[in-house]
CSV table of N, CA and C in Angstrom, one decimal:
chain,number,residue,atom,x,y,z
A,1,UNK,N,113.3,112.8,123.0
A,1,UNK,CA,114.2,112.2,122.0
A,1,UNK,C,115.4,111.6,122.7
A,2,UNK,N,115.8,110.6,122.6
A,2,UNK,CA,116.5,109.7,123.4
A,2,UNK,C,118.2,109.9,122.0
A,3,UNK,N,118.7,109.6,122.7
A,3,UNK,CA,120.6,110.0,121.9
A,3,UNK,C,121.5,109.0,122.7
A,4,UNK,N,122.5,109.2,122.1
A,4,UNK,CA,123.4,108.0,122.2
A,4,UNK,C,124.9,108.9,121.8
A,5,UNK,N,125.7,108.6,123.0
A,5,UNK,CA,127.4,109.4,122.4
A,5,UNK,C,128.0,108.6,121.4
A,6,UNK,N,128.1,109.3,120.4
A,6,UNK,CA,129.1,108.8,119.4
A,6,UNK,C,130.5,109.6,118.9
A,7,UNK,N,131.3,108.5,119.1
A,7,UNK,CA,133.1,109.3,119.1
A,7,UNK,C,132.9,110.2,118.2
A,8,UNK,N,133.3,111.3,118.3
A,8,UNK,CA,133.7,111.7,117.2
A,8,UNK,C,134.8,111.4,116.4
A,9,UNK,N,136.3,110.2,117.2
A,9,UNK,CA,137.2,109.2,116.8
A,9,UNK,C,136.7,108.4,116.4
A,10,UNK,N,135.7,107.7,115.9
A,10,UNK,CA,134.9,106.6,115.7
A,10,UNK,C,135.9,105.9,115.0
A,11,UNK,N,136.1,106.8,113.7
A,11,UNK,CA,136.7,106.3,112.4
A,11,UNK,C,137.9,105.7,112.9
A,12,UNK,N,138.7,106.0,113.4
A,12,UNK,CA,140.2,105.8,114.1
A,12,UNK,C,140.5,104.5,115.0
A,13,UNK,N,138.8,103.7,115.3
A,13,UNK,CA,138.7,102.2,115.8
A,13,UNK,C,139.0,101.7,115.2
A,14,UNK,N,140.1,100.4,115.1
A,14,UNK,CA,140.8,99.7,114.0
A,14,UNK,C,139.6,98.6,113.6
A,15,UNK,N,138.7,98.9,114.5
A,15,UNK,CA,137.8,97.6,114.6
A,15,UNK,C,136.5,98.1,112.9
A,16,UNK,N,136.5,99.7,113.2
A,16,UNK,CA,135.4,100.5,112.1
A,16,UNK,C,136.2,100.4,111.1
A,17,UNK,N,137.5,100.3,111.2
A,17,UNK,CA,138.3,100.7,109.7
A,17,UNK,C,138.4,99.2,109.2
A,18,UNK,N,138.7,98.1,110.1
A,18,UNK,CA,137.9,96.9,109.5
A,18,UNK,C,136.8,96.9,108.5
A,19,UNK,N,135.8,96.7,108.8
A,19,UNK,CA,134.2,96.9,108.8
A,19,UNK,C,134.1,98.0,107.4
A,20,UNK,N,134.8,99.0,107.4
A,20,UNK,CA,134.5,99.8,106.2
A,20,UNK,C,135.8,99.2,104.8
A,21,UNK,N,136.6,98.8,105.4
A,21,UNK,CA,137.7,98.1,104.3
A,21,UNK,C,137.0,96.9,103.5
A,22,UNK,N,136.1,95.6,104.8
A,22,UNK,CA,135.4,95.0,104.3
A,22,UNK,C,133.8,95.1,103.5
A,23,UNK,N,133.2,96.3,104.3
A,23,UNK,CA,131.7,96.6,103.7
A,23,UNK,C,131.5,97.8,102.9
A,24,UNK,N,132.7,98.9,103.3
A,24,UNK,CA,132.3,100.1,102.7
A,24,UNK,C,131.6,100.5,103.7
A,25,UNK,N,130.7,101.9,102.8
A,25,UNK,CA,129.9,102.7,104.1
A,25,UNK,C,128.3,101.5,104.3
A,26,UNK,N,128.0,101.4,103.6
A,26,UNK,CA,127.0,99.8,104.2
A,26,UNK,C,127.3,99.3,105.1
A,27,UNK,N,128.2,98.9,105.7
A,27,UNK,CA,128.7,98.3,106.5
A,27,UNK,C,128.5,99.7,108.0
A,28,UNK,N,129.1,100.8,107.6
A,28,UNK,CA,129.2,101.6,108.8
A,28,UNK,C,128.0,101.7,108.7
A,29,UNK,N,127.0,102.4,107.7
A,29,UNK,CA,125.5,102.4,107.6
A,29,UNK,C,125.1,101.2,109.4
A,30,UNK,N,125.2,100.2,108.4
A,30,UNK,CA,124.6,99.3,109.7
A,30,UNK,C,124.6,99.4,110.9
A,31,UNK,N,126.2,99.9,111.0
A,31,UNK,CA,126.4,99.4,112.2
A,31,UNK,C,125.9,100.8,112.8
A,32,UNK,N,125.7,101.9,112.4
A,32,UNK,CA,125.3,103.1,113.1
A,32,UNK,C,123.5,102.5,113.6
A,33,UNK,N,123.4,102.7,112.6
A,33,UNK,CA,121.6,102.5,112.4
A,33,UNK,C,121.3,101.1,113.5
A,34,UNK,N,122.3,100.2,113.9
A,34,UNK,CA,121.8,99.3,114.7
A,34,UNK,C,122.3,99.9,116.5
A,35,UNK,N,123.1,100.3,116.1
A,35,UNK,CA,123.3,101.2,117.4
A,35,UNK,C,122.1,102.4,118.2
A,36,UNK,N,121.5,102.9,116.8
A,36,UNK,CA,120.2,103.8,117.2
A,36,UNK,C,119.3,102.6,117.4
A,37,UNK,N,118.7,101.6,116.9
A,37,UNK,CA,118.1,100.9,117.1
A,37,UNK,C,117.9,100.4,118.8
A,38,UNK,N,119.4,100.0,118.6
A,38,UNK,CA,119.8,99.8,120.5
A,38,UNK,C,119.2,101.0,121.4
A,39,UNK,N,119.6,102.2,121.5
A,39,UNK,CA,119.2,102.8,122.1
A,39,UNK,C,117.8,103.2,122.5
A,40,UNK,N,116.5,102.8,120.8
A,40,UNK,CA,115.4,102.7,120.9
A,40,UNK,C,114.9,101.7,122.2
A,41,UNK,N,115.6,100.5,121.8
A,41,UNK,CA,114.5,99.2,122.0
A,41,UNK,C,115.5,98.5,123.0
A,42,UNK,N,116.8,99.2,123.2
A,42,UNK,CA,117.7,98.6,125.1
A,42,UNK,C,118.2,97.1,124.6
A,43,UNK,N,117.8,96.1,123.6
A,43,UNK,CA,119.1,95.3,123.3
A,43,UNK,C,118.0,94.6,121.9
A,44,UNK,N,118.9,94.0,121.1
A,44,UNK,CA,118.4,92.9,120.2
A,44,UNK,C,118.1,91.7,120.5
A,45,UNK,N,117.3,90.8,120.9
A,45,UNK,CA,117.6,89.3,121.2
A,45,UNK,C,117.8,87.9,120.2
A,46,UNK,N,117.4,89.0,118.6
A,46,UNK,CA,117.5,88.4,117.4
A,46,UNK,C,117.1,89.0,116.1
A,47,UNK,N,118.3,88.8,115.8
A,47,UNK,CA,118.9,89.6,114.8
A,47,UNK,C,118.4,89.4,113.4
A,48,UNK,N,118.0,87.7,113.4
A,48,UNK,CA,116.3,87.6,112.0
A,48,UNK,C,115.7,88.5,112.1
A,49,UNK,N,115.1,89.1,113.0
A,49,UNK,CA,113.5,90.2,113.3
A,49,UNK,C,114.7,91.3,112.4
A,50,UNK,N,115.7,91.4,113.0
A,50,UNK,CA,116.0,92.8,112.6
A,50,UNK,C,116.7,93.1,110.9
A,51,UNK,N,117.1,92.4,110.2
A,51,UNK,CA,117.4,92.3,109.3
A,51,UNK,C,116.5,93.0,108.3
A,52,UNK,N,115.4,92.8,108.2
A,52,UNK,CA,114.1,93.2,107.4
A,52,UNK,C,114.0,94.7,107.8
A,53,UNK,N,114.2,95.0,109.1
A,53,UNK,CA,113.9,96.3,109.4
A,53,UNK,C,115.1,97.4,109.1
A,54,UNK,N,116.7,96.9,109.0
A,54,UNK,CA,117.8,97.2,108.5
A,54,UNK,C,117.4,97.3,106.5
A,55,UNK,N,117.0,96.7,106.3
A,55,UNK,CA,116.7,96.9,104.7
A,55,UNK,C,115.8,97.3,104.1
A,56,UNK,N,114.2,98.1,105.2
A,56,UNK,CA,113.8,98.8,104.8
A,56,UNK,C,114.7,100.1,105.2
A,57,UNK,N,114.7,100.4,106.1
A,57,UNK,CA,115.0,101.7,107.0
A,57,UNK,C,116.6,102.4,106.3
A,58,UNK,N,117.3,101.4,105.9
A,58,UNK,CA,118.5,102.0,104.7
A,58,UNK,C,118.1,101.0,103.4
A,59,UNK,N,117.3,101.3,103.1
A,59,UNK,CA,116.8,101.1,101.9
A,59,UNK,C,118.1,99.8,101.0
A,60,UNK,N,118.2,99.2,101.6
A,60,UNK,CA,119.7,98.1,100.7
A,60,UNK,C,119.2,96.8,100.1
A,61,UNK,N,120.1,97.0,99.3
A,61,UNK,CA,119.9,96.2,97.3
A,61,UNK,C,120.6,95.6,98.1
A,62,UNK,N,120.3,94.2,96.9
A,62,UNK,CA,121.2,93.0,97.1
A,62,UNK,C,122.2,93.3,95.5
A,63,UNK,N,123.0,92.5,95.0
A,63,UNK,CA,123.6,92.4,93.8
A,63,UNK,C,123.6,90.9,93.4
A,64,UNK,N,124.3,90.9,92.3
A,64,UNK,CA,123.5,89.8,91.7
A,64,UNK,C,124.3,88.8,92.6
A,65,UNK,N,125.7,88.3,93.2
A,65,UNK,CA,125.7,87.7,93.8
A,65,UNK,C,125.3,87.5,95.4
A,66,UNK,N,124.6,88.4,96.1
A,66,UNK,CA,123.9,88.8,97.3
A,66,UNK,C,122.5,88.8,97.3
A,67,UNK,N,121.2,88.3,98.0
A,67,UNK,CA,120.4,89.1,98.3
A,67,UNK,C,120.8,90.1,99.3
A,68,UNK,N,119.7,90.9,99.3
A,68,UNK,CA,120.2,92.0,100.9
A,68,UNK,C,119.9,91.6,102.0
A,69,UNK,N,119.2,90.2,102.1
A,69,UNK,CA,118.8,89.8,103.7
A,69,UNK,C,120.6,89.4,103.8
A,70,UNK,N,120.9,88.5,102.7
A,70,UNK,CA,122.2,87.6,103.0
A,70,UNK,C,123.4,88.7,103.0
A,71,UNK,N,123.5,90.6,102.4
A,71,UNK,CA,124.1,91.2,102.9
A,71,UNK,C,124.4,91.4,104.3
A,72,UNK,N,123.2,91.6,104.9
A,72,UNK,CA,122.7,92.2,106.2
A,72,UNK,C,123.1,91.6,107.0
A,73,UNK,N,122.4,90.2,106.5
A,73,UNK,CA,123.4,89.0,107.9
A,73,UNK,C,124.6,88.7,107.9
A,74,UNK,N,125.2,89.0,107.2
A,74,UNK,CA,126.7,88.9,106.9
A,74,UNK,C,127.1,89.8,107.8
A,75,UNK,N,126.9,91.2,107.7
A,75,UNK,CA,127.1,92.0,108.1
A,75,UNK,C,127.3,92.3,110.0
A,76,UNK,N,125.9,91.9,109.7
A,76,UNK,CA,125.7,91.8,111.6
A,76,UNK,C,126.3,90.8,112.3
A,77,UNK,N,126.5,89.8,111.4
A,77,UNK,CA,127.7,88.5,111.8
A,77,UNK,C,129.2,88.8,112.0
A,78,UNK,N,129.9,89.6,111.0
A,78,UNK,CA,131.1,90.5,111.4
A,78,UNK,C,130.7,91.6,112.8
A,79,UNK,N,129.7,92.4,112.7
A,79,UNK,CA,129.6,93.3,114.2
A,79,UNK,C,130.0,92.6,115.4
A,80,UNK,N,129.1,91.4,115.3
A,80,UNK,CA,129.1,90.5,116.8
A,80,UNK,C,130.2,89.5,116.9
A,81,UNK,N,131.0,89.6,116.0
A,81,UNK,CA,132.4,88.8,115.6
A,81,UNK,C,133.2,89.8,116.0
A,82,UNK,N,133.2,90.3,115.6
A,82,UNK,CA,134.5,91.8,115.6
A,82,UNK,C,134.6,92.6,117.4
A,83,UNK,N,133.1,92.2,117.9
A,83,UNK,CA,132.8,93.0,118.9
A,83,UNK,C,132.4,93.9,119.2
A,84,UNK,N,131.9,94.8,117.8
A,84,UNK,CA,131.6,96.0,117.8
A,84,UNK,C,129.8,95.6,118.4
A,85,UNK,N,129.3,94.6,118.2
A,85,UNK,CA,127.8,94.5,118.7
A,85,UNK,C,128.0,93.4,119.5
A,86,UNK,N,127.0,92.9,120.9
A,86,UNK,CA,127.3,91.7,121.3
A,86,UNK,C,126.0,90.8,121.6
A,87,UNK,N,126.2,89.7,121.3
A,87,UNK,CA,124.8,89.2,121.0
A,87,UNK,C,124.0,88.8,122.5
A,88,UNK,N,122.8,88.9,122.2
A,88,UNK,CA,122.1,88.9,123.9
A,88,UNK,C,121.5,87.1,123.6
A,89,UNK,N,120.8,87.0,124.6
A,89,UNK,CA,120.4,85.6,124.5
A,89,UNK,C,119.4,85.8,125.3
């Protein structure tokens, strides 16, 4: 089983208290869940592939003004904006 250290300060990153002000726990959802992801598969190189597998795997609704792909990429566009994710090429 492969693991990953996570702060137990997490919350106290001005960067996560961003991210939850703007997304709520959705937002932290993500960002955890793409972090295990990372540790699975050692980096993203595109973040289309991953979107689908972020909306099955936390099961996320869109609302009426959202689909949940267009949540999700929002989302992952604030991570690698903010710095909390960094995009590979």
């Amino acid at each position: 089983m492969q693991w990953f250290k996570h702060d137990s300060d997490a919350m106290s990153d001005p960067r996560i208290k961003k991210l939850i002000i703007r997304f709520g726990a959705t937002g932290y959802a993500i960002y955890f869940h793409c972090l295990e992801l990372l540790t699975v598969s050692g980096n993203i190189k595109n973040t289309e592939t991953l979107i689908p597998v972020i909306i099955e795997n936390l099961y996320i609704k869109g609302t009426q003004e959202k689909s949940a792909r267009e949540i999700v990429k929002e989302i992952l566009a604030y991570l690698i904006g903010s710095g909390l994710l960094e995009a590979t090429r």
